[in-house]
Tab-separated table of C-alpha atoms in Angstrom:
chain	number	residue	atom	x	y	z
A	1	MET	CA	19.933	37.689	53.138
A	2	GLN	CA	17.662	40.007	53.687
A	3	PRO	CA	17.362	43.206	51.681
A	4	ILE	CA	18.507	46.656	52.749
A	5	GLN	CA	15.804	48.851	53.621
A	6	LEU	CA	17.130	52.638	53.076
A	7	ASP	CA	13.858	55.435	53.840
A	8	PHE	CA	16.249	58.527	52.876
A	9	HIS	CA	12.627	60.748	53.840
A	10	ARG	CA	12.183	58.407	57.532
A	11	LYS	CA	12.874	61.727	60.292
A	12	ALA	CA	15.685	61.006	62.978
A	13	THR	CA	14.601	59.944	66.052
A	14	HIS	CA	16.985	61.703	68.480
A	15	THR	CA	20.720	64.293	68.354
A	16	PRO	CA	23.663	63.011	68.272
A	17	TRP	CA	24.629	65.316	71.425
A	18	ILE	CA	27.984	63.062	72.786
A	19	GLY	CA	29.110	63.076	69.132
A	20	LEU	CA	28.431	67.590	69.005
A	21	VAL	CA	30.146	68.120	72.344
A	22	MET	CA	32.952	65.688	72.189
A	23	THR	CA	34.110	67.465	68.355
A	24	THR	CA	33.521	71.145	70.259
A	25	ILE	CA	35.803	69.376	73.108
A	26	GLY	CA	38.316	67.666	70.523
A	27	VAL	CA	38.591	71.743	68.089
A	28	VAL	CA	38.630	73.177	70.723
A	29	VAL	CA	41.789	71.492	72.208
A	30	MET	CA	43.194	71.743	68.931
A	31	LEU	CA	42.894	75.075	69.063
A	32	TRP	CA	44.395	75.000	72.775
A	33	ALA	CA	47.787	72.930	71.532
A	34	LEU	CA	47.998	74.688	68.469
A	35	THR	CA	48.226	77.970	70.727
A	36	GLN	CA	50.459	76.329	73.079
A	37	GLN	CA	52.851	75.455	70.335
A	38	ASP	CA	52.821	78.927	69.876
A	39	ILE	CA	53.847	80.535	72.795
A	40	ALA	CA	56.055	78.185	73.269
A	41	LYS	CA	58.463	79.470	70.670
A	42	GLN	CA	57.585	82.330	70.910
A	43	ARG	CA	59.539	81.566	74.844
A	44	ARG	CA	61.908	79.589	72.895
A	45	ASP	CA	62.479	82.627	70.313
A	46	GLN	CA	62.823	84.813	73.519
A	47	ILE	CA	65.014	82.970	75.585
A	48	ALA	CA	67.680	82.114	72.551
A	49	GLU	CA	67.283	85.851	72.364
A	50	ARG	CA	68.642	86.877	75.686
A	51	GLU	CA	71.078	83.814	75.363
A	52	ASP	CA	72.852	86.257	72.290
A	53	GLN	CA	72.427	89.232	74.521
A	54	VAL	CA	73.829	88.021	77.524
A	55	ASN	CA	76.747	86.212	75.283
A	56	TRP	CA	77.572	89.421	73.511
A	57	GLN	CA	77.912	91.140	77.478
A	58	LYS	CA	80.456	88.392	78.384
A	59	LYS	CA	82.022	88.732	75.399
A	60	HIS	CA	82.226	92.586	75.180
A	61	LEU	CA	82.774	91.801	79.287
A	62	GLU	CA	85.905	89.835	78.637
A	63	GLN	CA	86.726	92.272	76.162
A	64	GLN	CA	87.196	94.922	79.011
A	65	GLN	CA	89.263	93.056	81.384
A	66	GLN	CA	91.399	91.940	79.198
A	67	ALA	CA	92.487	95.623	77.525
A	68	ALA	CA	92.326	96.564	81.184
A	69	ARG	CA	94.638	93.403	81.875
A	70	LYS	CA	97.116	94.983	79.224
A	71	GLU	CA	97.002	98.276	80.582
A	72	ILE	CA	97.919	97.164	84.870
A	73	PRO	CA	100.552	94.057	85.129
A	74	ALA	CA	99.110	91.032	86.126
A	75	ASN	CA	101.076	90.234	89.092
A	76	ALA	CA	104.101	91.937	90.711
A	77	LYS	CA	106.815	89.475	88.940
A	78	ILE	CA	105.410	91.194	85.390
A	79	ALA	CA	105.960	94.281	86.871
A	80	THR	CA	109.068	94.424	88.264
A	81	ILE	CA	110.199	92.732	85.352
A	82	ARG	CA	109.194	95.983	83.350
A	83	ARG	CA	111.068	97.952	85.892
A	84	GLY	CA	114.212	96.135	85.286
A	85	GLN	CA	113.834	96.969	81.387
A	86	MET	CA	113.599	100.120	81.581
A	87	ILE	CA	116.624	100.553	83.709
A	88	SER	CA	119.613	100.507	81.494
A	89	PRO	CA	122.682	97.914	81.135
A	90	VAL	CA	125.143	101.006	81.462
A	91	THR	CA	125.452	100.672	84.950
A	92	GLY	CA	126.628	97.168	85.126
A	93	LEU	CA	129.082	97.233	81.860
A	94	ALA	CA	130.381	100.354	83.545
A	95	LEU	CA	131.786	98.402	86.326
A	96	LEU	CA	133.798	95.843	84.412
A	97	GLU	CA	134.912	98.765	82.128
A	98	LYS	CA	136.254	99.845	85.572
A	99	THR	CA	137.970	96.977	86.909
A	100	TRP	CA	139.110	95.242	83.375
A	101	GLY	CA	142.655	94.262	83.678
A	102	PRO	CA	144.900	93.333	80.805
A	103	ASN	CA	145.308	89.700	82.651
A	104	VAL	CA	141.484	89.210	82.071
A	105	ALA	CA	139.543	88.342	78.963
A	106	TYR	CA	135.477	88.300	79.112
A	107	THR	CA	134.257	84.830	77.103
A	108	LYS	CA	130.970	85.753	77.479
A	109	ILE	CA	128.709	88.483	79.426
A	110	GLU	CA	124.830	88.387	79.876
A	111	VAL	CA	123.657	91.511	81.246
A	112	ASN	CA	120.102	91.008	83.184
A	113	THR	CA	118.265	94.261	84.131
A	114	ALA	CA	115.521	93.463	85.394
A	115	ASP	CA	117.388	91.506	88.535
A	116	ARG	CA	120.449	93.690	87.783
A	117	ASP	CA	123.196	90.449	87.034
A	118	LEU	CA	125.548	90.361	85.553
A	119	LYS	CA	126.884	86.251	84.933
A	120	LEU	CA	130.740	86.375	83.198
A	121	GLU	CA	132.650	83.785	81.524
A	122	LEU	CA	136.397	84.367	81.783
A	123	GLU	CA	139.948	84.199	81.192
A	124	SER	CA	142.646	84.726	83.268
A	125	ARG	CA	146.284	84.140	83.402
A	126	SER	CA	146.621	82.839	86.556
A	127	LEU	CA	143.569	82.298	89.333
A	128	ASN	CA	145.288	85.103	91.371
A	129	ASP	CA	144.212	87.153	88.244
A	130	ALA	CA	140.979	85.959	88.273
A	131	LEU	CA	140.555	86.545	92.704
A	132	ALA	CA	141.846	90.185	92.119
A	133	LEU	CA	139.143	90.644	90.332
A	134	VAL	CA	136.455	89.702	92.480
A	135	ASP	CA	138.477	91.707	94.864
A	136	THR	CA	138.290	94.846	92.515
A	137	LEU	CA	134.256	94.402	92.324
A	138	GLN	CA	133.777	93.792	95.703
A	139	LYS	CA	135.455	96.972	96.566
A	140	THR	CA	133.197	99.111	94.490
A	141	PRO	CA	131.185	100.663	95.761
A	142	ASN	CA	128.094	100.193	93.892
A	143	VAL	CA	128.455	96.618	93.671
A	144	GLN	CA	126.306	94.333	96.339
A	145	ARG	CA	127.186	91.013	95.326
A	146	VAL	CA	130.561	88.998	93.841
A	147	THR	CA	130.240	85.426	93.439
A	148	MET	CA	132.567	82.687	91.795
A	149	ALA	CA	130.465	80.320	90.492
A	150	HIS	CA	133.330	78.184	88.912
A	151	GLU	CA	136.445	78.129	88.935
A	152	GLY	CA	139.356	75.558	86.543
A	153	VAL	CA	142.062	75.357	84.322
A	154	LYS	CA	142.303	74.729	80.549
A	155	ILE	CA	144.312	72.015	80.789
A	156	THR	CA	144.297	71.818	76.658
A	157	ASP	CA	145.794	75.042	76.424
A	158	PRO	CA	149.605	75.888	76.434
A	159	PHE	CA	149.349	78.702	78.525
A	160	LYS	CA	146.974	76.717	80.630
A	161	PRO	CA	144.711	80.143	80.723
A	162	THR	CA	142.207	79.778	84.463
A	163	GLN	CA	138.865	79.634	82.715
A	164	ALA	CA	136.142	81.210	85.834
A	165	VAL	CA	132.122	82.073	86.359
A	166	MET	CA	130.875	84.971	88.185
A	167	GLU	CA	127.696	85.981	88.853
A	168	VAL	CA	127.908	90.073	90.306
A	169	VAL	CA	124.997	92.216	91.527
A	170	TRP	CA	125.035	95.410	91.873
A	171	ARG	CA	122.850	98.246	92.843
A	172	GLU	CA	121.606	102.076	91.142
A	173	PRO	CA	123.659	104.807	91.816
A	174	GLN	CA	121.989	107.202	93.702
A	175	PRO	CA	122.125	110.642	92.831
C-alpha cells in the first residue's frame, strides 16, 4: 500500500467553473420552481374564490326564479285550477236544491269548482224518477250538460230503489 500524501499548502491548479455554474443554475431553477408553485397556488385560490362566487350567484338566481314561479302560475292548468278554487260551489249546489224532489235521495255529492262539475250518486224510487231529475236538470238555464253514467236497481233492498251516478256541468250565471 502506498502512503497518502496530503499537501494542504498546495495551490489549486484550476477553478471548477462548471461546478459553480451548475450550482448557480440549480439555485436559479429552484427559486423559479418555488415562484411557479406560489403562482399556481394563488391561481388555485382565485379559481376557488371565483367558483364560490359563481355558485352563490347561481343559488341567488335560483331563489329569485323560484320566488317568481311562486307568484306566477307555472302553466295554464294551474291558473285554471286557481281560478276554479275562487269560484263558489253555491251555484252548483243551488241547482241541486232547485231540482230536488221527494222521490230522490243524494247519497254522495262531489263538487269540483275548477271544472264547474258535480258528480252525484243518488237513489230514487224508480228509474222514471231518476230520468225526471235528468230532464229537470237539463231544462235549468245554468246547466251546460247532464250525463247519467250508470243506473241500476238495488235488488237486495225490499223497496228495490234505483241507484244512479250522474255528472252535471254548470255555467257561471251571467250578471
